[in-house]
Each structure stands twice: as structure tokens, then as C-alpha cells.
Amino acid sequence: MAEKNASKVSARAPSKPTAACTILTTPQRKGRTTMEMQVLWHTAMRKAVVLGTAGAMALGGMVAMAGTAEAATTLGAAATQQGRYFGTAVANNRLSETDYVNTLNTEFNSVTPENEMKWDALEPSRGSFNFANADKIVNHAKARNMQVRGHTLVWHSQLPGWVGSLSADELRKAMTTHITEVMTHWKGQIAAWDVVNEAYQDGSSGARRSSPFQDKLGAGYIEEAFKIARSVDPAAKLCYNDYNTDGVNAKSTAVYNMVKDFKSRGVPIDCVGFQGHFNSNSPVTADFQQNLERFAALGVDIQLTELDIEGSGSEQAANYEKVVKGCLAVSRCTGITVWGVTDKYSWRSSGTPLLFDGSYQKKPAYTAVLNVLNGGTTTPPTTPPTTPPTTPPTTPPTTPPPGGSGSCTATFKTDSSWSGGYNGTVTVKAGSSAITRWTVPLTMASGTSITSLWNATHTTSGSTVTVKNSNWNGSLAAGASTTFSFTVNGGNTAPTVGTCSTS
Ligand code: G3I
């Protein structure tokens, strides 16, 4: 368990869903909340600017607006401009405190009930549900156009005693009833559910944690839970959530393998939650972003679900900056939730791990996060990012740099595949001279199409996809190489890779 480790939307935002309605397709609009529309609007803007497509041309004034947008002044508004949400855990019994509520309402546009949706709170005795406290949080959020993360349906902790004493058959029935009743109660109101929480052990075993569910129902309980959840509220994103999985390690690899298996067998899973409880024993590791990237490549969204980083001052700020940048660098990282509004009520209060101090004053960490969300940096990057920046450049280059006189080669490999799709990577290698930009044409196999591509930009015309370097990986020394990757739907036949060119 984690003990040992562990809106208000922009004042400008209300007009944007309307704009989104005009540029998003009907399927994109269908069933979206206003906030999701805002996020989609900004995502569409980002894509349009980055790709420079005809769609971007059509957006005309909007693109200009994005390029000159003023820096947002709240976390929620700044995240929305990045196509993300910025949330916090909320405790119902703090909603009567003015400073708490003002900070919540001003800064955040997503909430997660900290304890009120856990099994012991919702179903303390079998079949007897108490939704009142969680309802207060959900209603508070809905009234302010904030989204809600549901936390959590199946977890070994905060589990009432009666659950653990059931036989396997009765436990299966109880789990089914619990998921069904809870999700039905808030059907259509929860953006994402942590369907299963913390199912893996710490350490190097990569094994499942012992729990009534694991021990009595067997390893399949997780996919059972996800399948039930999907059938109850098909609109909710279904997440697996865990801690100490933030870097590449045995535990995160075990979760990765589970998600990969689920995706390959069609078990419904949409997202992976990385709790992000950091301190000196569990520091932010250098491979944080890389770890998010490998999960995203499986075709799931990433959410930072319980972020808190112990410390203070510039050191804490730098760690927050690293984590938020890591999320922004991964296009499928859709949002960040910090685990509380203020240090005063943090579960790790003595470690002062949050963005507002005990008097609700903004900490250096707050400023660092806001700056990063606004596209700025407080410390220059020392190494080039391994994925393209997700923010558009403020002024797009007018003339492309010369490609250099060198040549390049491109080779494809399949990273993983499943029924109806695959992930692939192309390695671009400079010849005996340095190059400054490259282009690789791909011809997609009949019926297949790229659903997302990272580490490069691409345009599609029929079955031909033209892939060009990002602004940070065009320059390659003689013999050096870089890669771009993509997800394909519609079949498993690899694309034909055309001739790499440098002009
Ligand atoms: O509300 C009662 C209060 O009436 C009572 O007097 C008091 C005495 O102990 O307990 C209060 O309940 C506490 C509750 O937090 C509300 O403050 C519980 O004891 C305490 O165990 C509980 O801790 C929560 C913890 O999960 C339980 O595992 C933390 O608030 C909550 O932040 C924490 O959240 C977890 C995530 O759900 C999962 N990931 C790890 C994260 C941190 O542990």
C-alpha cells in the first residue's frame, strides 16, 4: 500500500466550446462535457498549428489567436490551453472552509474525491450504499464545470471487513454489485474511473499483491472488473492506477505487461494512472517521461493522478517542473491531479508536498508548474526532449533550414501488434555526411491508417503518409540516427517505407 511511499476554467474559456463546436466533427462533439470540448478545442488548435494543415489555414484567426494568447493565470486555464486538465484531490469535510473552496474553484478544473468514493465510504455494509459525501463533491464540481475522476472501485485498502470474509462466489457477486451500483449512480458524470487500484507488489518481483480479490478470484479479477465497468458506463474512461510505477522498474513493467496483454485481447482499458507520490526515497527519476511514453505507445491515455512531491523551495519547484514537462511531452498524457489543495491537509502534511502552503499561499512549485503549463521554462533543458514538444512554436519558421547535402536511410520495425493494429518505429539514419532535415514517405497497407505518430510531424494523402522531422531531431551527425513511432489501426500489414530524403 501507499502509506510508506508514497472550475473553474479560464475567464476566457466559456466562448471556446462554441468555437470547438465549429471545428470539431460530430463524433468528436458527441457526448462531450463542456470542459472536454474546451480541451478538444485546444488540442485541435495544437495539432493544426503543429501540422500546418489545410485545416489550420481554415482556422486563420484562431491560429493567430493561439500564437498570441496571453499566459493563463490559473493552473486549470493554463492546462486547458495545453489540451489537458489540472485537478486536485478534494475532501468533502473541507468544502466549508472559505480559503480551501476559493483556491479549489479558482485554480482547478478537475476533482478527485480523496476518500469519499472508496468502498468503505460508499458501501460500509453489504448492499447499503451511502453516496451523500461523494455527491457533495460531484455536485460542487458539476456546478463549476469541473470534471470528476472516480477513485476507486476495486482496491485492497479502505475495504470494509465484510468484503474480506466472503467466499469466492459471494465476493465475485459483491464486486459486480459494487461496481454496478456505484457507476450507475454517477453514470455519465465521471470522466475517468480508477477501476482497479494498486494491484501490484512493490519491489522486484513484479507480482500481484495479495488481497481478497487476488487471493479468492484469481488474477483475472482485474479484467473482470474492467469488463463490468465498461458495460455499466461506456462513456467513462477506465484506468488502472498505481504508485511507484512512475519510472521504468519491475513494478511498472509488470503493469505495462498487463496493459499490453489487455490491449492485445481487447479487454477494455483506456488509461493508466501514475500516482506520482515522490519524496527522497522515491525521487523523480530520469526515465519518468520515457516510462510514460512506453505506456502511451500501447494505445492508452496517461494521467498523473495523485501528484505530490515532498520538499520546498527551488528544489521542489524543479521536481514539479520535471514531472509536468514529462506529461506535456507525451501527447497522450491528458491531465494532472495533485493530491490535495494545500499542505495543511495533505496526507503527507509534514513533507509539504503540494502547490499551496498551509496558508494557501502559492509556493515556488506553483509558479514553476504554471510557467511550464504556459509554455515557458524556469530552467533550460539540458538534453533535447525524446518526444516532440506538444506546444506549438509561438512564431512558426517562415523558411525551412537547408537539408544539407547528405543522404539518409529509413528502416521500419514492428514494436507490438494486436488484432487489428500495431505500433511501429522507423529509424532514420544519416549517411556519411551530416543532415539538417529529413523526409520519409510511408505507403500504408490497404485498410490501415495511422492514428497517432510521435517524434515527427506527418501529413496524409490517401494511403501516402509523408513524415518529416520535428524541429529538434532534424539535425543528425554523420552516421547518427533518430526514430519516430506510430500506432496503426485496421490491420497488421507493415507500411512500405519509401526513400529517405534530406532536401
Ligand atoms: O475521517 C476519519 C476521522 O473521522 C477519524 O477521526 C480519523 C482517525 O484516524 O480518521 C479519519 O479518516 C482518515 C481519512 O484518511 C480521512 O482523513 C483515515 O484514518 C485515513 O486512513 C485516511 O487516509 C487516506 C489514505 O488514502 C488511506 O489509505 C488519505 O486521506 C488519502 O489521501 C490516501 O489516499 C491514497 C489514495 O487513495 C491511493 N493512493 C495512495 C494515497 C495516499 O495514501
XYZ file of C-alpha atoms in Angstrom, residues 65-446:
382
model
C -5.062 33.937 -31.518
C -3.320 30.802 -30.239
C 0.041 32.204 -31.207
C -0.538 35.415 -29.322
C -2.556 34.037 -26.401
C -1.729 35.649 -23.105
C -0.304 33.466 -20.390
C -3.062 31.949 -18.305
C -3.097 32.874 -14.637
C -4.518 29.704 -13.127
C -3.445 26.088 -13.298
C -6.724 24.925 -14.816
C -6.777 27.577 -17.510
C -3.115 27.052 -18.391
C -3.596 23.288 -18.604
C -6.680 23.762 -20.772
C -4.571 25.746 -23.218
C -2.331 22.687 -23.416
C -5.318 20.428 -24.083
C -5.108 18.994 -20.567
C -6.934 19.304 -17.269
C -5.372 20.234 -13.932
C -7.096 18.703 -10.943
C -6.833 18.146 -7.237
C -7.984 15.646 -4.661
C -10.813 17.114 -2.607
C -12.026 16.215 0.869
C -15.720 16.777 1.431
C -15.239 17.945 5.007
C -13.042 20.855 3.804
C -15.673 22.294 1.492
C -16.923 24.508 4.300
C -13.579 26.337 4.537
C -13.558 29.546 2.509
C -9.867 29.612 1.565
C -9.999 25.961 0.576
C -13.022 26.433 -1.664
C -11.743 29.660 -3.199
C -8.436 28.060 -4.088
C -10.162 24.976 -5.447
C -12.617 26.960 -7.531
C -10.058 29.377 -8.881
C -7.204 27.056 -9.758
C -8.508 23.615 -10.663
C -10.844 22.195 -13.289
C -10.916 18.561 -12.245
C -11.522 16.951 -8.870
C -10.948 13.530 -7.356
C -12.741 12.712 -4.105
C -9.839 11.832 -1.801
C -11.663 9.196 0.257
C -15.389 9.565 -0.399
C -15.674 7.126 -3.320
C -13.727 4.320 -1.680
C -15.515 1.084 -0.880
C -15.633 1.669 2.885
C -17.211 5.070 2.340
C -19.768 4.000 -0.270
C -20.784 0.512 0.850
C -19.838 0.140 4.510
C -22.170 -2.820 4.892
C -23.241 -5.153 2.132
C -25.883 -3.700 -0.155
C -26.184 -0.473 1.824
C -24.859 2.446 -0.180
C -24.076 5.914 1.099
C -23.413 8.345 -1.735
C -24.044 11.581 0.165
C -20.496 12.776 0.860
C -19.220 11.951 -2.591
C -22.341 13.521 -4.129
C -21.442 16.797 -2.466
C -18.074 16.809 -4.215
C -19.525 15.729 -7.565
C -22.229 18.383 -7.373
C -19.696 21.039 -6.396
C -17.630 20.103 -9.437
C -20.534 19.884 -11.864
C -21.862 23.273 -10.817
C -18.500 24.766 -11.763
C -17.924 22.832 -14.943
C -15.087 20.810 -13.415
C -14.630 17.203 -14.418
C -14.544 14.361 -11.880
C -12.182 11.399 -11.568
C -13.711 8.445 -9.755
C -11.383 6.916 -7.171
C -11.638 3.943 -6.759
C -13.768 0.859 -7.421
C -11.599 -2.143 -6.516
C -8.778 -1.683 -4.021
C -7.405 -3.843 -1.221
C -7.301 -0.857 1.154
C -10.152 1.054 2.772
C -12.128 -2.106 2.157
C -14.774 -2.868 4.770
C -14.238 -6.064 6.749
C -17.306 -7.800 5.353
C -15.787 -7.959 1.872
C -12.758 -9.922 3.028
C -14.817 -12.577 4.747
C -16.898 -13.564 1.714
C -16.489 -16.819 -0.198
C -15.139 -16.554 -3.751
C -18.612 -16.797 -5.289
C -20.056 -14.190 -2.981
C -17.048 -11.911 -3.422
C -17.475 -12.028 -7.187
C -21.144 -11.093 -6.772
C -20.240 -8.326 -4.333
C -17.602 -6.882 -6.651
C -20.050 -6.931 -9.557
C -22.756 -5.279 -7.461
C -20.396 -2.657 -6.068
C -19.063 -1.605 -9.473
C -22.551 -1.654 -10.982
C -24.266 0.337 -8.243
C -21.509 2.929 -7.914
C -21.003 3.526 -11.612
C -24.737 3.605 -12.263
C -25.213 6.231 -9.569
C -22.836 8.635 -11.378
C -23.330 7.322 -14.898
C -22.294 9.941 -17.438
C -20.805 12.194 -14.768
C -17.366 10.699 -14.223
C -14.662 11.416 -16.792
C -12.411 8.557 -15.694
C -12.613 5.810 -13.107
C -9.713 4.192 -11.313
C -11.304 0.783 -11.812
C -8.544 -1.123 -10.041
C -6.027 0.493 -7.718
C -2.614 -0.711 -6.549
C -2.872 -4.379 -7.538
C 0.892 -4.963 -7.726
C 3.517 -5.509 -5.050
C 6.436 -3.189 -4.518
C 9.935 -4.454 -5.150
C 11.475 -6.523 -7.873
C 9.044 -9.444 -8.037
C 6.556 -7.854 -10.420
C 3.979 -9.997 -8.631
C 0.411 -9.226 -7.791
C -0.388 -8.005 -4.314
C -2.233 -10.368 -2.021
C -5.801 -9.156 -1.488
C -9.214 -10.761 -1.103
C -9.753 -10.173 -4.831
C -6.436 -11.630 -5.962
C -6.464 -14.484 -3.472
C -10.063 -15.600 -3.944
C -10.953 -14.587 -7.505
C -7.527 -15.153 -9.058
C -5.506 -12.932 -11.371
C -8.462 -12.488 -13.712
C -10.291 -10.245 -11.245
C -8.772 -7.143 -12.813
C -10.108 -7.801 -16.273
C -13.432 -8.900 -14.804
C -13.658 -5.525 -13.089
C -12.815 -3.618 -16.270
C -15.386 -5.547 -18.304
C -18.118 -4.893 -15.759
C -17.148 -1.234 -15.614
C -17.327 -0.824 -19.391
C -20.760 -2.415 -19.516
C -22.118 -0.046 -16.850
C -20.826 3.324 -18.083
C -19.353 3.073 -21.572
C -18.639 6.826 -21.626
C -16.229 6.765 -18.698
C -12.518 6.256 -19.323
C -11.369 3.168 -17.453
C -7.974 3.426 -15.757
C -5.604 1.178 -13.868
C -3.938 3.271 -11.135
C -0.787 2.577 -9.105
C 2.195 4.114 -7.298
C 5.946 3.513 -7.600
C 5.297 2.899 -11.267
C 6.453 6.353 -12.335
C 9.845 5.223 -13.638
C 10.895 2.118 -15.526
C 11.142 -0.606 -12.865
C 9.943 -4.129 -12.143
C 6.577 -2.961 -10.846
C 5.860 -0.594 -13.736
C 6.981 -3.262 -16.189
C 4.537 -5.726 -14.637
C 1.752 -3.171 -15.091
C 2.979 -2.450 -18.623
C 2.778 -6.140 -19.478
C -0.735 -6.353 -18.077
C -1.892 -3.357 -20.140
C -0.211 -4.724 -23.244
C -1.953 -8.048 -22.689
C -5.303 -6.315 -22.147
C -4.911 -4.303 -25.332
C -3.951 -7.394 -27.320
C -7.007 -9.316 -26.081
C -9.496 -6.474 -26.264
C -10.001 -6.151 -22.516
C -11.421 -2.640 -22.133
C -8.814 -0.307 -20.661
C -8.405 3.336 -21.669
C -5.861 4.826 -19.341
C -3.128 4.228 -16.816
C -2.892 6.398 -13.726
C 0.548 7.194 -12.347
C 0.056 8.380 -8.794
C 3.311 10.322 -8.551
C 3.938 10.319 -4.796
C 7.551 11.482 -4.740
C 10.000 12.066 -1.903
C 13.679 11.415 -1.228
C 13.050 7.668 -1.041
C 11.006 7.720 -4.242
C 12.560 10.544 -6.272
C 11.534 11.697 -9.723
C 13.720 9.539 -11.933
C 15.381 10.481 -15.209
C 13.290 7.915 -17.049
C 9.935 9.363 -15.940
C 8.990 10.626 -19.397
C 10.345 7.537 -21.112
C 8.135 5.396 -18.902
C 5.044 7.421 -19.810
C 5.982 7.122 -23.462
C 6.168 3.348 -23.399
C 2.698 3.126 -21.871
C 1.288 5.660 -24.325
C 2.695 3.575 -27.158
C 0.409 0.755 -26.012
C -2.547 2.904 -27.034
C -3.747 4.101 -23.627
C -4.073 7.574 -22.170
C -1.797 8.594 -19.329
C -2.990 10.518 -16.290
C -0.900 11.743 -13.368
C -3.431 11.005 -10.694
C -2.109 11.801 -7.209
C 0.914 14.014 -7.718
C 2.702 15.308 -4.657
C 6.426 15.900 -4.209
C 7.859 16.392 -0.754
C 10.296 19.254 -0.248
C 10.348 23.007 -0.508
C 11.690 25.967 -2.436
C 13.518 25.698 -5.721
C 14.331 22.019 -5.361
C 10.669 21.093 -5.038
C 9.836 23.502 -7.867
C 12.403 21.872 -10.142
C 10.937 18.436 -9.463
C 7.413 19.605 -10.212
C 8.685 21.228 -13.376
C 10.299 17.970 -14.474
C 7.125 15.993 -13.923
C 4.782 18.444 -15.622
C 7.146 18.766 -18.575
C 7.233 14.994 -18.806
C 3.468 14.891 -19.079
C 3.308 17.699 -21.632
C 5.906 15.957 -23.780
C 3.670 12.912 -24.146
C 0.648 13.717 -26.243
C -1.454 11.004 -24.599
C -0.814 12.395 -21.121
C -4.216 14.011 -20.758
C -4.089 15.615 -17.334
C -2.567 16.039 -13.921
C -4.156 15.811 -10.490
C -2.295 16.907 -7.370
C -3.180 15.037 -4.208
C -4.690 17.917 -2.295
C -5.244 21.666 -2.391
C -2.991 22.696 0.483
C -0.086 21.327 2.504
C -2.287 21.798 5.554
C -4.488 18.825 4.685
C -2.072 16.672 2.730
C -1.828 13.019 3.781
C 1.889 13.843 3.992
C 1.469 17.258 5.527
C 4.862 17.274 7.248
C 6.555 16.834 3.875
C 4.788 19.958 2.484
C 4.327 18.239 -0.890
C 1.691 20.440 -2.563
C 1.497 23.684 -4.543
C -0.166 25.861 -1.877
C 1.243 26.145 1.604
C -0.767 25.813 4.796
C -1.920 29.429 4.459
C -2.986 28.941 0.833
C -0.050 30.944 -0.449
C 1.371 29.963 -3.827
C 4.710 28.176 -3.452
C 7.668 28.296 -5.874
C 6.427 24.918 -7.083
C 3.125 26.541 -8.071
C 4.926 29.167 -10.155
C 7.088 26.522 -11.808
C 4.048 24.451 -12.760
C 2.142 27.448 -14.083
C 5.148 28.554 -16.150
C 5.556 25.136 -17.694
C 1.844 24.926 -18.486
C 2.103 28.335 -20.112
C 4.847 27.024 -22.354
C 7.734 28.687 -20.550
C 10.593 27.180 -18.670
C 12.315 28.153 -15.478
C 15.410 26.125 -16.271
C 16.660 25.459 -19.795
C 16.560 21.826 -20.874
C 19.994 20.228 -20.805
C 19.176 17.496 -23.291
C 16.824 17.539 -26.255
C 13.435 16.009 -25.446
C 12.826 12.500 -26.678
C 9.323 13.357 -27.876
C 8.256 16.486 -29.687
C 7.132 19.432 -27.621
C 3.353 19.481 -27.580
C 3.113 23.264 -27.584
C 3.187 24.979 -30.931
C 6.044 27.376 -31.571
C 4.930 30.954 -30.974
C 6.214 32.001 -34.399
C 6.378 29.257 -36.975
C 9.580 29.320 -39.024
C 8.980 31.020 -42.356
C 11.779 29.392 -44.321
C 12.903 25.873 -43.595
C 16.608 25.327 -42.946
C 18.597 23.665 -45.711
C 18.549 19.918 -45.651
C 22.274 19.502 -46.048
C 23.995 17.581 -48.771
C 23.953 14.233 -47.007
C 21.768 11.211 -47.539
C 19.674 9.155 -45.144
C 18.118 5.738 -44.804
C 14.896 4.674 -43.106
C 14.081 1.257 -41.706
C 10.873 0.022 -40.117
C 10.232 -2.413 -37.304
C 7.045 -3.546 -35.595
C 7.145 -2.887 -31.843
C 3.962 -4.664 -30.874
C 0.822 -5.810 -32.600
C -2.642 -6.945 -31.696
C -5.772 -7.996 -33.512
C -6.439 -5.082 -35.847
C -3.414 -2.885 -35.268
C 0.205 -2.411 -34.363
C 2.822 0.023 -33.100
C 5.815 0.604 -35.320
C 9.061 2.550 -35.269
C 11.109 3.908 -38.144
C 14.799 4.546 -37.608
C 16.184 7.395 -39.691
C 19.961 7.288 -40.115
C 22.224 9.887 -41.676
C 24.751 8.682 -44.267
C 28.392 9.698 -44.328
C 27.564 13.418 -44.060
C 25.568 15.362 -41.511
C 21.979 16.289 -42.382
C 19.702 19.008 -41.052
C 16.286 17.702 -42.017
C 14.723 14.571 -43.417
C 11.535 13.268 -45.012
C 10.303 9.687 -45.067
C 7.297 8.649 -47.194
C 5.237 5.714 -45.963
C 2.676 3.843 -48.025
C 0.097 2.354 -45.736
C -1.225 -1.149 -46.421
C -4.801 -1.292 -47.659
